[in-house]
Amino acid sequence: MGKWYNKIFVGNPDKEDFTSKDLPGDRIEQFFDVIKLRFLEMVKGNLVYALFSLPLVIWTLFFWFTISQADKSDAVSLVSDDRALRLYLLVSIPLYAIMGPAKAGLHYCLRNWVWNERATIGDHFWKEFKRSWWKSMVLNLVSAMVLFAAEWWISFFILNSEKYPAMRIGAIIVAIIAIVYFMSSIYHFPQLVTYNLTLRQIYKNSFIYTVVQFPRTLLAVLIYVALGFLCYVLRQVLLVVAMSIGMSFVFLGQTVYSNFLFDKYVNPPEARRRGMSPEPKKRSKR
């Protein structure tokens, strides 16, 4: 009777107590463990983030519908005209910037879940939203401005490259700078919600992480590009998926990977492997 009572009201008495050894043993296991345990909260957080993305989504849809509804000759001229793309990027700058605080709030919740700590969208999300609102807006604002400036300078150099062939080198340099910047940007928000850093320190550390872990960072960016291409191919189907859960998966991957780097280069030994089982002790060679 007592065993049956414990099983119904207390738990399975035959099951051993949960210990730190039962936590994920590696980063991949940690990634899927968060999805398994926090899936509904991830969906909820993604939907809140999607609300702040709506202005940019609406503007993007309006831009592309305008092109698609135009005559074939007009549509070709609009696509080939740099001014149309530049107008789209220019209007997108403030629309992307206002997504920053929601991005910080979602990253903060994901970081806590990765650490196996409590976080709710109704409470912790909005606390981080208020705490990091201006830094997160600046981070998104700068990213959007870098994209706009890169497109402008590359177009300028290519347009004048027939008269001045050396300008092709300028276009390549600008493209490399923009690529390195966006590679480093995957570390911006994980640092923002984990450490009390200035914007200058965030940009500096992100660049260092990109350089010292270039192959891994490049692989992460290529995964993002592949996901973006998949969304482009499947369009409407994956748009719904991305709006409901997609960005939570992307940000979770960034968080798990960034924690690996933080443990490797920043965190003291006692603050490493948070949310993971203790690292097995290496046997000493006799």
Coordinates of C-alpha atoms in Angstrom, one line a residue:
M1 CA 0.0 0.0 0.0
G2 CA 2.8 2.4 1.0
K3 CA 4.7 1.7 -2.2
W4 CA 1.5 2.3 -4.3
Y5 CA 0.8 5.5 -2.5
N6 CA 4.4 6.8 -3.0
K7 CA 4.2 5.9 -6.7
I8 CA 0.9 7.9 -7.2
F9 CA 1.5 10.9 -5.0
V10 CA 5.3 11.1 -4.4
G11 CA 6.9 9.4 -7.4
N12 CA 8.3 6.0 -8.4
P13 CA 10.0 4.6 -5.3
D14 CA 12.0 2.2 -7.4
K15 CA 13.6 5.0 -9.4
E16 CA 16.9 6.5 -8.1
D17 CA 17.0 10.1 -7.1
F18 CA 18.1 12.7 -9.7
T19 CA 21.7 13.7 -9.3
S20 CA 24.1 16.0 -11.2
K21 CA 25.4 12.8 -13.0
D22 CA 22.0 12.6 -14.7
L23 CA 22.5 16.0 -16.4
P24 CA 23.6 16.1 -20.1
G25 CA 27.1 14.9 -20.7
D26 CA 27.9 16.9 -23.8
R27 CA 26.7 20.0 -25.7
I28 CA 24.7 18.1 -28.3
E29 CA 22.8 16.2 -25.5
Q30 CA 22.3 19.5 -23.7
F31 CA 20.8 21.1 -26.9
F32 CA 18.2 18.3 -27.3
D33 CA 17.6 18.1 -23.5
V34 CA 16.4 21.7 -23.5
I35 CA 14.1 21.1 -26.5
K36 CA 12.6 18.1 -24.8
L37 CA 12.0 19.8 -21.5
R38 CA 11.3 23.4 -22.6
F39 CA 9.6 23.0 -26.0
L40 CA 6.3 24.7 -25.1
E41 CA 8.2 27.6 -23.4
M42 CA 10.4 27.9 -26.5
V43 CA 7.3 28.1 -28.7
K44 CA 5.9 30.8 -26.4
G45 CA 9.1 32.8 -26.5
N46 CA 9.4 32.5 -30.2
L47 CA 5.9 33.8 -30.7
V48 CA 6.6 36.9 -28.5
Y49 CA 9.8 37.5 -30.5
A50 CA 7.8 37.1 -33.8
L51 CA 5.4 39.9 -32.6
F52 CA 8.4 42.3 -32.6
S53 CA 9.4 40.9 -36.0
L54 CA 6.1 41.6 -37.6
P55 CA 6.9 45.2 -38.8
L56 CA 10.0 43.8 -40.7
V57 CA 8.1 40.8 -42.0
I58 CA 5.2 43.0 -43.3
W59 CA 7.6 45.4 -44.9
T60 CA 9.5 42.5 -46.6
L61 CA 6.3 41.0 -47.9
F62 CA 5.1 44.4 -49.1
F63 CA 8.4 44.9 -51.0
W64 CA 8.4 41.5 -52.6
F65 CA 4.7 41.6 -53.5
T66 CA 5.2 45.0 -55.1
I67 CA 7.9 43.4 -57.3
S68 CA 5.9 40.3 -58.1
Q69 CA 2.8 42.3 -59.0
A70 CA 4.7 44.5 -61.5
D71 CA 5.0 43.8 -65.2
K72 CA 7.7 41.4 -66.1
S73 CA 9.9 44.2 -67.6
D74 CA 9.2 46.5 -64.6
A75 CA 10.0 43.7 -62.1
V76 CA 13.3 42.9 -63.8
S77 CA 14.3 46.6 -63.7
L78 CA 13.3 46.8 -60.0
V79 CA 15.3 43.8 -59.1
S80 CA 18.4 45.0 -61.0
D81 CA 18.0 48.5 -59.7
D82 CA 20.3 49.0 -56.7
R83 CA 18.0 51.9 -55.5
A84 CA 15.1 49.5 -54.8
L85 CA 17.2 47.2 -52.7
R86 CA 18.8 50.1 -51.0
L87 CA 15.4 51.5 -50.1
Y88 CA 14.4 48.1 -48.7
L89 CA 17.5 47.9 -46.5
L90 CA 17.2 51.5 -45.4
V91 CA 13.6 51.1 -44.2
S92 CA 14.6 47.8 -42.6
I93 CA 17.2 49.4 -40.3
P94 CA 14.9 50.7 -37.6
L95 CA 12.5 47.8 -38.0
Y96 CA 15.3 45.4 -37.2
A97 CA 16.6 47.5 -34.4
I98 CA 13.3 47.3 -32.4
M99 CA 13.6 43.5 -32.4
G100 CA 16.7 43.8 -30.2
P101 CA 15.1 43.8 -26.7
A102 CA 12.9 40.8 -27.5
K103 CA 15.9 39.0 -28.9
A104 CA 17.8 39.7 -25.6
G105 CA 14.8 38.4 -23.6
L106 CA 14.6 35.2 -25.5
H107 CA 18.4 34.6 -25.3
Y108 CA 18.2 35.2 -21.5
C109 CA 15.5 32.5 -21.1
L110 CA 17.4 30.1 -23.3
R111 CA 20.6 30.6 -21.4
N112 CA 18.8 29.8 -18.1
W113 CA 17.3 26.7 -19.6
V114 CA 20.7 25.6 -20.9
W115 CA 22.0 26.0 -17.4
N116 CA 19.1 24.0 -16.0
E117 CA 17.8 27.0 -14.2
R118 CA 14.3 28.5 -14.0
A119 CA 13.1 31.0 -16.5
T120 CA 9.6 32.0 -17.7
I121 CA 8.5 34.0 -20.7
G122 CA 6.0 35.9 -18.6
D123 CA 8.7 37.1 -16.0
H124 CA 12.3 36.6 -16.9
F125 CA 11.9 37.5 -20.6
W126 CA 10.5 40.9 -19.8
K127 CA 13.0 41.6 -17.1
E128 CA 15.9 41.1 -19.5
F129 CA 13.9 43.0 -22.1
K130 CA 13.9 46.1 -19.8
R131 CA 17.5 45.5 -18.6
S132 CA 19.2 45.3 -22.0
W133 CA 16.8 47.2 -24.2
W134 CA 19.2 50.0 -25.3
K135 CA 22.3 47.8 -25.8
S136 CA 20.3 45.2 -27.7
M137 CA 18.7 47.9 -29.9
V138 CA 22.2 49.3 -30.7
L139 CA 23.5 45.8 -31.5
N140 CA 20.7 45.2 -34.0
L141 CA 20.9 48.7 -35.3
V142 CA 24.6 48.4 -36.1
S143 CA 24.1 45.1 -37.8
A144 CA 21.5 46.5 -40.1
M145 CA 23.6 49.5 -40.8
V146 CA 26.6 47.3 -41.6
L147 CA 24.5 45.4 -44.1
F148 CA 23.2 48.6 -45.7
A149 CA 26.7 50.2 -45.9
A150 CA 28.3 47.0 -47.3
E151 CA 25.7 46.8 -50.1
W152 CA 26.2 50.5 -50.9
W153 CA 30.0 50.4 -51.0
I154 CA 30.2 47.1 -52.9
S155 CA 27.7 48.5 -55.5
F156 CA 29.8 51.7 -55.7
F157 CA 33.1 49.8 -56.3
I158 CA 31.6 47.4 -58.8
L159 CA 29.9 50.2 -60.7
N160 CA 33.3 52.0 -61.1
S161 CA 35.4 48.9 -61.6
E162 CA 35.3 49.1 -65.4
K163 CA 36.9 52.5 -65.3
Y164 CA 39.1 51.7 -62.3
P165 CA 39.8 48.0 -62.2
A166 CA 41.5 48.4 -58.8
M167 CA 38.1 49.1 -57.2
R168 CA 37.3 45.4 -57.5
I169 CA 39.8 44.9 -54.7
G170 CA 37.9 47.5 -52.6
A171 CA 34.6 45.5 -53.2
I172 CA 36.3 42.3 -52.1
I173 CA 37.7 44.0 -48.9
V174 CA 34.3 45.4 -48.0
A175 CA 32.7 42.0 -48.5
I176 CA 35.3 40.3 -46.3
I177 CA 34.8 42.9 -43.5
A178 CA 31.0 42.4 -43.7
I179 CA 31.3 38.6 -43.6
V180 CA 33.6 38.6 -40.6
Y181 CA 31.3 41.1 -38.8
F182 CA 28.2 38.9 -39.3
M183 CA 30.2 35.8 -38.4
S184 CA 31.1 37.5 -35.1
S185 CA 27.6 38.7 -34.5
I186 CA 26.5 35.2 -33.4
Y187 CA 28.3 35.9 -30.1
H188 CA 26.8 39.3 -29.4
F189 CA 23.6 38.3 -27.6
P190 CA 24.9 35.3 -25.6
Q191 CA 27.5 37.7 -24.1
L192 CA 25.0 40.4 -23.5
V193 CA 22.7 38.2 -21.4
T194 CA 25.6 36.4 -19.6
Y195 CA 28.1 39.1 -18.6
N196 CA 28.0 42.7 -17.6
L197 CA 30.0 44.1 -20.6
T198 CA 30.1 47.3 -22.5
L199 CA 29.3 47.3 -26.2
R200 CA 32.9 47.8 -27.0
Q201 CA 33.9 44.7 -25.0
I202 CA 31.1 42.7 -26.7
Y203 CA 32.4 43.6 -30.2
K204 CA 36.0 43.0 -29.2
N205 CA 35.4 39.6 -27.6
S206 CA 33.1 38.5 -30.5
F207 CA 35.9 39.3 -33.0
I208 CA 38.4 37.4 -30.9
Y209 CA 36.1 34.3 -30.7
T210 CA 35.6 34.5 -34.5
V211 CA 39.4 34.5 -35.1
V212 CA 40.4 31.8 -32.6
Q213 CA 37.5 29.5 -33.5
F214 CA 37.2 30.4 -37.2
P215 CA 36.4 26.9 -38.5
R216 CA 33.6 26.3 -35.9
T217 CA 32.2 29.8 -36.4
L218 CA 32.2 29.4 -40.2
L219 CA 30.4 26.0 -39.8
A220 CA 27.8 27.7 -37.6
V221 CA 27.2 30.5 -40.2
L222 CA 27.0 27.9 -43.1
I223 CA 24.3 26.1 -41.1
Y224 CA 22.4 29.4 -40.9
V225 CA 22.8 30.0 -44.6
A226 CA 21.6 26.5 -45.3
L227 CA 18.5 27.0 -43.1
G228 CA 17.8 30.4 -44.8
F229 CA 18.1 28.7 -48.3
L230 CA 15.7 26.0 -47.1
C231 CA 13.2 28.6 -46.0
Y232 CA 13.5 30.3 -49.4
V233 CA 12.9 27.1 -51.3
L234 CA 9.9 26.0 -49.2
R235 CA 8.7 29.5 -48.5
Q236 CA 5.2 29.5 -47.0
V237 CA 5.6 26.2 -45.1
L238 CA 8.8 27.1 -43.4
L239 CA 7.7 30.7 -42.8
V240 CA 5.0 29.4 -40.5
V241 CA 7.5 27.1 -38.8
A242 CA 10.1 29.9 -38.4
M243 CA 7.6 32.3 -36.9
S244 CA 6.4 29.7 -34.4
I245 CA 9.6 27.9 -33.2
G246 CA 12.4 28.4 -35.7
M247 CA 14.3 31.3 -34.2
S248 CA 14.2 29.6 -30.7
F249 CA 16.1 26.7 -32.2
V250 CA 18.7 29.0 -33.9
F251 CA 19.2 31.0 -30.7
L252 CA 19.5 27.8 -28.6
G253 CA 22.2 26.6 -30.9
Q254 CA 24.1 29.9 -30.5
T255 CA 23.7 29.7 -26.7
V256 CA 24.9 26.2 -26.4
Y257 CA 27.9 26.8 -28.7
S258 CA 28.7 30.1 -27.0
N259 CA 28.7 28.5 -23.6
F260 CA 31.3 26.1 -24.8
L261 CA 33.6 29.0 -25.8
F262 CA 32.9 30.8 -22.5
D263 CA 33.9 27.8 -20.6
K264 CA 37.0 27.4 -22.7
Y265 CA 38.3 31.0 -22.6
V266 CA 36.4 33.0 -19.9
N267 CA 34.7 31.1 -17.0
P268 CA 36.7 30.0 -14.0
P269 CA 36.7 26.2 -13.3
E270 CA 33.9 26.3 -10.8
A271 CA 31.6 28.1 -13.3
R272 CA 32.1 25.7 -16.2
R273 CA 29.7 23.1 -17.5
R274 CA 26.7 24.7 -16.0
G275 CA 23.6 22.5 -16.7
M276 CA 25.8 19.6 -17.5
S277 CA 27.1 16.6 -15.6
P278 CA 30.6 17.0 -14.0
E279 CA 33.4 16.3 -16.3
P280 CA 34.8 12.7 -15.7
K281 CA 38.1 12.7 -14.0
K282 CA 41.0 11.6 -16.2
R283 CA 42.8 8.6 -14.9
S284 CA 46.4 9.4 -14.1
K285 CA 48.9 7.3 -16.1
R286 CA 51.2 5.2 -13.9

